[in-house]
């Protein structure tokens, strides 16, 4: 009995020690570099380095969490702290179930790394499928745009020389072929999706305000006389959110989010012309329509084409950007 008590006490001490574990950084730059290392397979930089951890694996989630805790102890600007708090809040939400962020070609990035392992890739592909199955059981599903983009990514890599990777890809492909996406495009279609969207609105806008208040304010602004003269810098992919085309190219401030190339968006947005301001107001309205008011793809398309004079292809590209990068348009709310 005494031996069991001692063992329990030792285990408790070990658990406490693990829970208090953190990664120590002397500077913000060290913490940012650690996040770059952790997210190297989600980077657009194509840097040749070691595979620190596969995206959204258990080791990835643990390393990222410890890095966030370590950054909390460094000297941050108000803007950096706001972004870090936003990312810590995001850990509560179901992002971890969607292991393959469809904005990035993880397989191609992995093959560039110095310690690339076919076995590691095969195991990660199995994790992608396993987590999607677990997500379905929790009523968390990809929408049809996300499903199409992910399925296209998988089929692009089907011809693989390694048997284990080929087997995993074929199995994932078969699973996605029969997958039934959720009917709602926006975050509102996920469990706790409205709360997740609200946290994004709060961060990117810099203001805590209910979505209905935002919608009323935006639609009132859209009633005012406006100029629709704007340049639409669309690309052939979504590896970067459209908002980054409207960032300043000089004196960029460091951030912590791989989706934004580790740039602080609130410190790097540039001044907009009158036409650009109108464009982003329409994007905010459509963003809220999709992610909060359950707009269909057709409703969003009609709104964008009517207000901006776009063709269907342009409107569909913008819808994909809104789906993949919720609430980022609110960076330009002011």
Short mmCIF file of C-alpha atoms in Angstrom, two decimals:
data_model
loop_
_atom_site.label_atom_id
_atom_site.label_comp_id
_atom_site.label_asym_id
_atom_site.label_seq_id
_atom_site.Cartn_x
_atom_site.Cartn_y
_atom_site.Cartn_z
CA UNK A 1 0.00 0.00 0.00
CA UNK A 2 2.80 2.40 0.97
CA UNK A 3 4.60 1.58 -2.28
CA UNK A 4 1.46 2.43 -4.27
CA UNK A 5 1.10 5.77 -2.48
CA UNK A 6 4.73 6.63 -3.20
CA UNK A 7 4.30 5.73 -6.86
CA UNK A 8 1.18 7.89 -7.07
CA UNK A 9 3.02 10.82 -5.49
CA UNK A 10 5.93 10.43 -7.93
CA UNK A 11 3.51 10.27 -10.87
CA UNK A 12 1.72 13.39 -9.62
CA UNK A 13 4.99 15.30 -9.34
CA UNK A 14 5.94 14.23 -12.85
CA UNK A 15 2.57 15.36 -14.23
CA UNK A 16 2.90 18.75 -12.52
CA UNK A 17 6.42 19.14 -13.88
CA UNK A 18 5.22 18.32 -17.39
CA UNK A 19 2.27 20.71 -17.13
CA UNK A 20 4.61 23.53 -16.10
CA UNK A 21 7.11 22.77 -18.83
CA UNK A 22 7.68 25.61 -21.25
CA UNK A 23 10.11 26.72 -23.90
CA UNK A 24 12.31 29.61 -22.74
CA UNK A 25 13.12 32.40 -25.17
CA UNK A 26 15.44 35.32 -24.53
CA UNK A 27 13.84 37.40 -27.28
CA UNK A 28 10.66 37.52 -29.34
CA UNK A 29 12.75 36.72 -32.40
CA UNK A 30 13.83 33.40 -30.85
CA UNK A 31 10.19 32.50 -30.25
CA UNK A 32 9.21 33.45 -33.76
CA UNK A 33 12.05 31.35 -35.17
CA UNK A 34 10.85 28.38 -33.12
CA UNK A 35 7.36 28.78 -34.62
CA UNK A 36 8.93 28.94 -38.08
CA UNK A 37 10.74 25.67 -37.35
CA UNK A 38 7.60 23.99 -36.02
CA UNK A 39 5.59 25.14 -39.04
CA UNK A 40 8.28 24.56 -41.65
CA UNK A 41 6.08 22.20 -43.67
CA UNK A 42 3.44 24.94 -43.87
CA UNK A 43 5.90 27.58 -45.05
CA UNK A 44 5.87 29.30 -48.43
CA UNK A 45 9.61 29.94 -48.14
CA UNK A 46 10.70 26.45 -49.29
CA UNK A 47 13.55 26.50 -46.80
CA UNK A 48 15.77 23.41 -46.68
CA UNK A 49 15.68 22.33 -43.05
CA UNK A 50 14.74 19.41 -40.88
CA UNK A 51 11.16 18.22 -40.49
CA UNK A 52 10.56 19.44 -36.95
CA UNK A 53 7.10 17.91 -36.74
CA UNK A 54 4.32 17.01 -39.16
CA UNK A 55 1.41 19.50 -39.13
CA UNK A 56 -1.12 18.96 -36.37
CA UNK A 57 0.50 15.75 -35.17
CA UNK A 58 0.69 15.32 -31.39
CA UNK A 59 4.34 16.43 -31.37
CA UNK A 60 3.42 19.50 -33.43
CA UNK A 61 0.56 20.50 -31.14
CA UNK A 62 2.73 20.05 -28.04
CA UNK A 63 5.70 21.96 -29.45
CA UNK A 64 3.47 24.79 -30.66
CA UNK A 65 1.72 25.05 -27.30
CA UNK A 66 5.04 25.26 -25.44
CA UNK A 67 6.27 27.89 -27.88
CA UNK A 68 3.17 29.99 -27.25
CA UNK A 69 3.74 29.71 -23.49
CA UNK A 70 7.37 30.69 -23.92
CA UNK A 71 6.44 33.72 -26.02
CA UNK A 72 4.04 34.87 -23.30
CA UNK A 73 7.07 35.40 -21.06
CA UNK A 74 8.93 37.60 -23.57
CA UNK A 75 8.65 41.34 -24.07
CA UNK A 76 5.89 41.76 -26.63
CA UNK A 77 4.33 44.82 -28.22
CA UNK A 78 0.59 45.28 -27.67
CA UNK A 79 -0.05 44.15 -31.23
CA UNK A 80 2.11 41.03 -30.86
CA UNK A 81 0.42 40.12 -27.60
CA UNK A 82 -2.99 40.51 -29.23
CA UNK A 83 -1.99 38.13 -32.02
CA UNK A 84 -0.48 35.61 -29.61
CA UNK A 85 -3.61 35.66 -27.42
CA UNK A 86 -5.75 35.13 -30.53
CA UNK A 87 -3.66 32.11 -31.52
CA UNK A 88 -3.79 30.65 -28.03
CA UNK A 89 -7.59 30.98 -28.06
CA UNK A 90 -7.63 29.17 -31.42
CA UNK A 91 -6.15 26.08 -29.70
CA UNK A 92 -9.60 25.50 -28.17
CA UNK A 93 -11.29 25.12 -31.53
CA UNK A 94 -11.44 22.15 -33.95
CA UNK A 95 -8.59 23.17 -36.28
CA UNK A 96 -6.53 20.22 -35.02
CA UNK A 97 -9.00 17.78 -36.60
CA UNK A 98 -8.20 19.12 -40.07
CA UNK A 99 -4.59 18.00 -40.18
CA UNK A 100 -3.81 19.02 -43.76
CA UNK A 101 -4.26 22.80 -44.17
CA UNK A 102 -5.39 22.89 -47.78
CA UNK A 103 -3.72 26.24 -48.45
CA UNK A 104 -0.34 24.50 -48.48
CA UNK A 105 1.15 21.58 -50.41
CA UNK A 106 2.62 19.76 -47.41
CA UNK A 107 3.91 16.81 -49.45
CA UNK A 108 5.95 18.97 -51.84
CA UNK A 109 7.30 20.99 -48.91
CA UNK A 110 8.27 17.82 -47.04
CA UNK A 111 10.28 16.48 -49.96
CA UNK A 112 12.49 19.57 -49.80
CA UNK A 113 13.56 18.91 -46.22
CA UNK A 114 16.94 17.47 -45.31
CA UNK A 115 15.59 14.58 -43.24
CA UNK A 116 12.55 13.74 -45.35
CA UNK A 117 11.18 10.29 -44.61
CA UNK A 118 8.71 8.37 -46.79
CA UNK A 119 7.71 6.46 -43.67
CA UNK A 120 7.01 9.72 -41.84
CA UNK A 121 4.91 10.98 -44.73
CA UNK A 122 2.90 7.77 -44.90
CA UNK A 123 2.21 7.95 -41.15
CA UNK A 124 1.11 11.58 -41.46
CA UNK A 125 -1.26 10.79 -44.34
CA UNK A 126 -2.81 8.10 -42.19
CA UNK A 127 -3.21 10.71 -39.44
CA UNK A 128 -5.00 13.03 -41.87
CA UNK A 129 -7.59 10.33 -42.52
CA UNK A 130 -7.83 9.19 -38.90
CA UNK A 131 -8.50 12.71 -37.63
CA UNK A 132 -11.09 13.39 -40.34
CA UNK A 133 -12.92 10.22 -39.29
CA UNK A 134 -12.77 11.29 -35.64
CA UNK A 135 -14.02 14.73 -36.64
CA UNK A 136 -17.01 13.22 -38.45
CA UNK A 137 -17.92 11.36 -35.29
CA UNK A 138 -17.93 14.74 -33.49
CA UNK A 139 -20.05 16.31 -36.26
CA UNK A 140 -17.09 18.30 -37.59
CA UNK A 141 -16.86 18.12 -41.36
CA UNK A 142 -15.15 19.86 -44.23
CA UNK A 143 -17.33 22.03 -46.44
CA UNK A 144 -17.54 21.31 -50.17
CA UNK A 145 -14.89 23.90 -51.13
CA UNK A 146 -12.42 22.56 -48.57
CA UNK A 147 -13.16 18.98 -49.63
CA UNK A 148 -12.60 19.76 -53.33
CA UNK A 149 -9.30 21.54 -52.68
CA UNK A 150 -8.02 18.77 -50.39
CA UNK A 151 -9.09 16.03 -52.79
CA UNK A 152 -7.35 17.81 -55.66
CA UNK A 153 -4.18 18.04 -53.56
CA UNK A 154 -4.27 14.32 -52.83
CA UNK A 155 -4.91 13.28 -56.43
CA UNK A 156 -2.02 15.48 -57.61
CA UNK A 157 0.36 13.23 -55.64
CA UNK A 158 -1.15 9.82 -56.38
CA UNK A 159 1.72 8.64 -58.58
CA UNK A 160 4.24 7.92 -55.84
CA UNK A 161 7.29 5.66 -55.92
CA UNK A 162 7.10 4.56 -52.27
CA UNK A 163 4.66 1.71 -51.60
CA UNK A 164 3.73 2.88 -48.09
CA UNK A 165 3.03 6.44 -49.25
CA UNK A 166 1.13 5.18 -52.29
CA UNK A 167 -1.02 2.94 -50.10
CA UNK A 168 -1.78 5.79 -47.70
CA UNK A 169 -2.61 8.17 -50.57
CA UNK A 170 -4.89 5.65 -52.24
CA UNK A 171 -6.69 4.99 -48.98
CA UNK A 172 -7.11 8.72 -48.29
CA UNK A 173 -8.28 9.28 -51.86
CA UNK A 174 -10.92 6.57 -51.53
CA UNK A 175 -12.09 8.03 -48.24
CA UNK A 176 -12.41 11.54 -49.70
CA UNK A 177 -14.25 10.19 -52.74
CA UNK A 178 -17.14 9.01 -50.54
CA UNK A 179 -16.88 11.89 -48.01
CA UNK A 180 -20.09 13.90 -47.51
CA UNK A 181 -19.23 17.55 -46.78
CA UNK A 182 -21.20 19.75 -44.42
CA UNK A 183 -23.89 21.82 -46.06
CA UNK A 184 -22.86 25.19 -44.59
CA UNK A 185 -19.75 26.81 -46.07
CA UNK A 186 -18.88 28.97 -43.09
CA UNK A 187 -17.54 28.39 -39.59
CA UNK A 188 -21.12 28.53 -38.33
CA UNK A 189 -21.44 24.97 -39.68
CA UNK A 190 -18.97 23.66 -37.09
CA UNK A 191 -19.49 22.98 -33.40
CA UNK A 192 -18.58 26.19 -31.54
CA UNK A 193 -18.12 27.78 -34.96
CA UNK A 194 -19.86 31.02 -34.04
CA UNK A 195 -17.56 31.47 -31.05
CA UNK A 196 -14.54 30.71 -33.21
CA UNK A 197 -15.65 33.26 -35.77
CA UNK A 198 -16.28 35.85 -33.05
CA UNK A 199 -12.72 35.42 -31.76
CA UNK A 200 -11.41 36.01 -35.28
CA UNK A 201 -13.59 39.10 -35.70
CA UNK A 202 -12.35 40.46 -32.37
CA UNK A 203 -8.71 40.03 -33.32
CA UNK A 204 -8.66 41.12 -36.95
CA UNK A 205 -10.93 44.13 -36.38
CA UNK A 206 -9.29 45.10 -33.09
CA UNK A 207 -12.76 45.65 -31.62
CA UNK A 208 -15.10 43.38 -29.66
CA UNK A 209 -18.46 43.76 -31.35
CA UNK A 210 -21.31 41.31 -32.14
CA UNK A 211 -21.59 40.21 -35.79
CA UNK A 212 -25.04 41.76 -36.18
CA UNK A 213 -23.64 45.14 -35.18
CA UNK A 214 -20.82 44.72 -37.68
CA UNK A 215 -23.24 43.82 -40.46
CA UNK A 216 -25.45 46.82 -39.76
CA UNK A 217 -22.44 49.15 -39.75
CA UNK A 218 -20.97 47.71 -42.97
CA UNK A 219 -24.23 47.75 -44.89
CA UNK A 220 -24.83 51.34 -43.82
CA UNK A 221 -21.39 52.25 -45.17
CA UNK A 222 -22.17 50.49 -48.46
CA UNK A 223 -25.19 52.76 -48.95
CA UNK A 224 -22.91 55.77 -49.20
CA UNK A 225 -21.63 57.04 -52.57
CA UNK A 226 -18.50 55.13 -53.48
CA UNK A 227 -15.86 54.50 -56.09
CA UNK A 228 -15.58 50.95 -57.44
CA UNK A 229 -12.16 51.63 -58.95
CA UNK A 230 -9.86 48.92 -57.58
CA UNK A 231 -7.27 46.42 -58.76
CA UNK A 232 -8.02 42.77 -58.03
CA UNK A 233 -4.66 40.95 -57.66
CA UNK A 234 -5.91 37.37 -57.98
CA UNK A 235 -3.41 34.51 -58.28
CA UNK A 236 -3.64 30.87 -59.31
CA UNK A 237 -3.59 29.61 -55.72
CA UNK A 238 -4.54 30.44 -52.14
CA UNK A 239 -1.15 29.91 -50.51
CA UNK A 240 -1.40 33.48 -49.24
CA UNK A 241 -4.58 35.29 -48.18
CA UNK A 242 -5.65 38.15 -50.44
CA UNK A 243 -5.20 40.65 -47.61
CA UNK A 244 -1.42 40.27 -47.89
CA UNK A 245 -1.54 41.95 -51.30
CA UNK A 246 -2.56 45.06 -49.39
CA UNK A 247 0.31 45.01 -46.88
CA UNK A 248 3.19 47.44 -46.93
CA UNK A 249 6.39 45.96 -48.34
CA UNK A 250 8.72 47.98 -46.14
CA UNK A 251 9.49 47.87 -42.40
CA UNK A 252 7.42 44.74 -41.87
CA UNK A 253 6.66 43.83 -38.26
CA UNK A 254 7.15 40.30 -36.96
CA UNK A 255 4.16 38.13 -36.18
CA UNK A 256 3.46 34.51 -35.23
CA UNK A 257 0.95 33.13 -37.73
CA UNK A 258 2.18 30.88 -40.56
CA UNK A 259 -0.91 31.75 -42.63
CA UNK A 260 0.30 35.37 -42.69
CA UNK A 261 3.96 34.54 -43.30
CA UNK A 262 4.80 35.42 -39.66
CA UNK A 263 3.90 39.07 -40.26
CA UNK A 264 1.84 41.16 -37.84
CA UNK A 265 -1.17 42.06 -40.03
CA UNK A 266 -2.44 44.96 -37.95
CA UNK A 267 0.94 46.68 -38.13
CA UNK A 268 1.56 46.00 -41.81
CA UNK A 269 -1.68 46.95 -43.56
CA UNK A 270 -1.24 49.91 -45.85
CA UNK A 271 -3.50 52.88 -46.53
CA UNK A 272 -6.30 52.03 -48.97
CA UNK A 273 -7.72 54.08 -51.79
CA UNK A 274 -11.44 54.88 -51.79
CA UNK A 275 -12.07 52.09 -54.30
CA UNK A 276 -10.08 49.60 -52.22
CA UNK A 277 -11.99 50.58 -49.08
CA UNK A 278 -15.25 49.87 -50.88
CA UNK A 279 -13.92 46.51 -52.11
CA UNK A 280 -13.00 45.41 -48.58
CA UNK A 281 -16.35 46.54 -47.19
CA UNK A 282 -18.02 44.21 -49.71
CA UNK A 283 -15.60 41.45 -48.70
CA UNK A 284 -16.48 41.97 -45.02
CA UNK A 285 -20.20 41.79 -45.81
CA UNK A 286 -19.70 38.57 -47.79
CA UNK A 287 -17.37 37.13 -45.12
CA UNK A 288 -20.04 37.65 -42.49
CA UNK A 289 -22.72 36.31 -44.82
CA UNK A 290 -20.78 33.06 -45.31
CA UNK A 291 -19.36 32.49 -41.84
CA UNK A 292 -22.19 33.79 -39.67
CA UNK A 293 -25.41 34.04 -41.69
CA UNK A 294 -25.05 30.71 -43.53
CA UNK A 295 -24.99 32.16 -47.02
CA UNK A 296 -24.72 29.57 -49.75
CA UNK A 297 -22.03 29.75 -52.40
CA UNK A 298 -24.63 31.10 -54.83
CA UNK A 299 -25.73 33.87 -52.45
CA UNK A 300 -22.11 34.93 -51.90
CA UNK A 301 -21.39 34.81 -55.64
CA UNK A 302 -24.40 36.99 -56.51
CA UNK A 303 -23.45 39.55 -53.87
CA UNK A 304 -19.85 39.84 -55.08
CA UNK A 305 -20.79 40.00 -58.76
CA UNK A 306 -23.51 42.59 -58.16
CA UNK A 307 -21.59 44.90 -55.85
CA UNK A 308 -18.16 44.62 -57.53
CA UNK A 309 -19.05 43.95 -61.16
CA UNK A 310 -17.04 40.73 -61.27
CA UNK A 311 -17.37 37.69 -63.48
CA UNK A 312 -18.18 34.30 -61.94
CA UNK A 313 -14.58 33.06 -61.94
CA UNK A 314 -13.38 36.13 -60.02
CA UNK A 315 -16.25 35.85 -57.54
CA UNK A 316 -15.59 32.15 -56.94
CA UNK A 317 -11.90 32.84 -56.27
CA UNK A 318 -12.87 35.44 -53.67
CA UNK A 319 -15.33 33.03 -52.06
CA UNK A 320 -12.55 30.46 -51.69
CA UNK A 321 -10.32 33.09 -50.10
CA UNK A 322 -13.07 34.01 -47.62
CA UNK A 323 -13.71 30.34 -46.78
CA UNK A 324 -10.02 29.59 -46.23
CA UNK A 325 -9.21 32.79 -44.31
CA UNK A 326 -12.26 33.69 -42.19
CA UNK A 327 -12.59 37.28 -40.91
CA UNK A 328 -9.21 38.40 -42.29
CA UNK A 329 -11.01 41.01 -44.38
CA UNK A 330 -11.77 42.84 -41.11
CA UNK A 331 -8.12 43.87 -40.96
CA UNK A 332 -9.30 46.80 -43.11
CA UNK A 333 -12.32 47.75 -41.01
CA UNK A 334 -10.77 51.11 -40.15
#
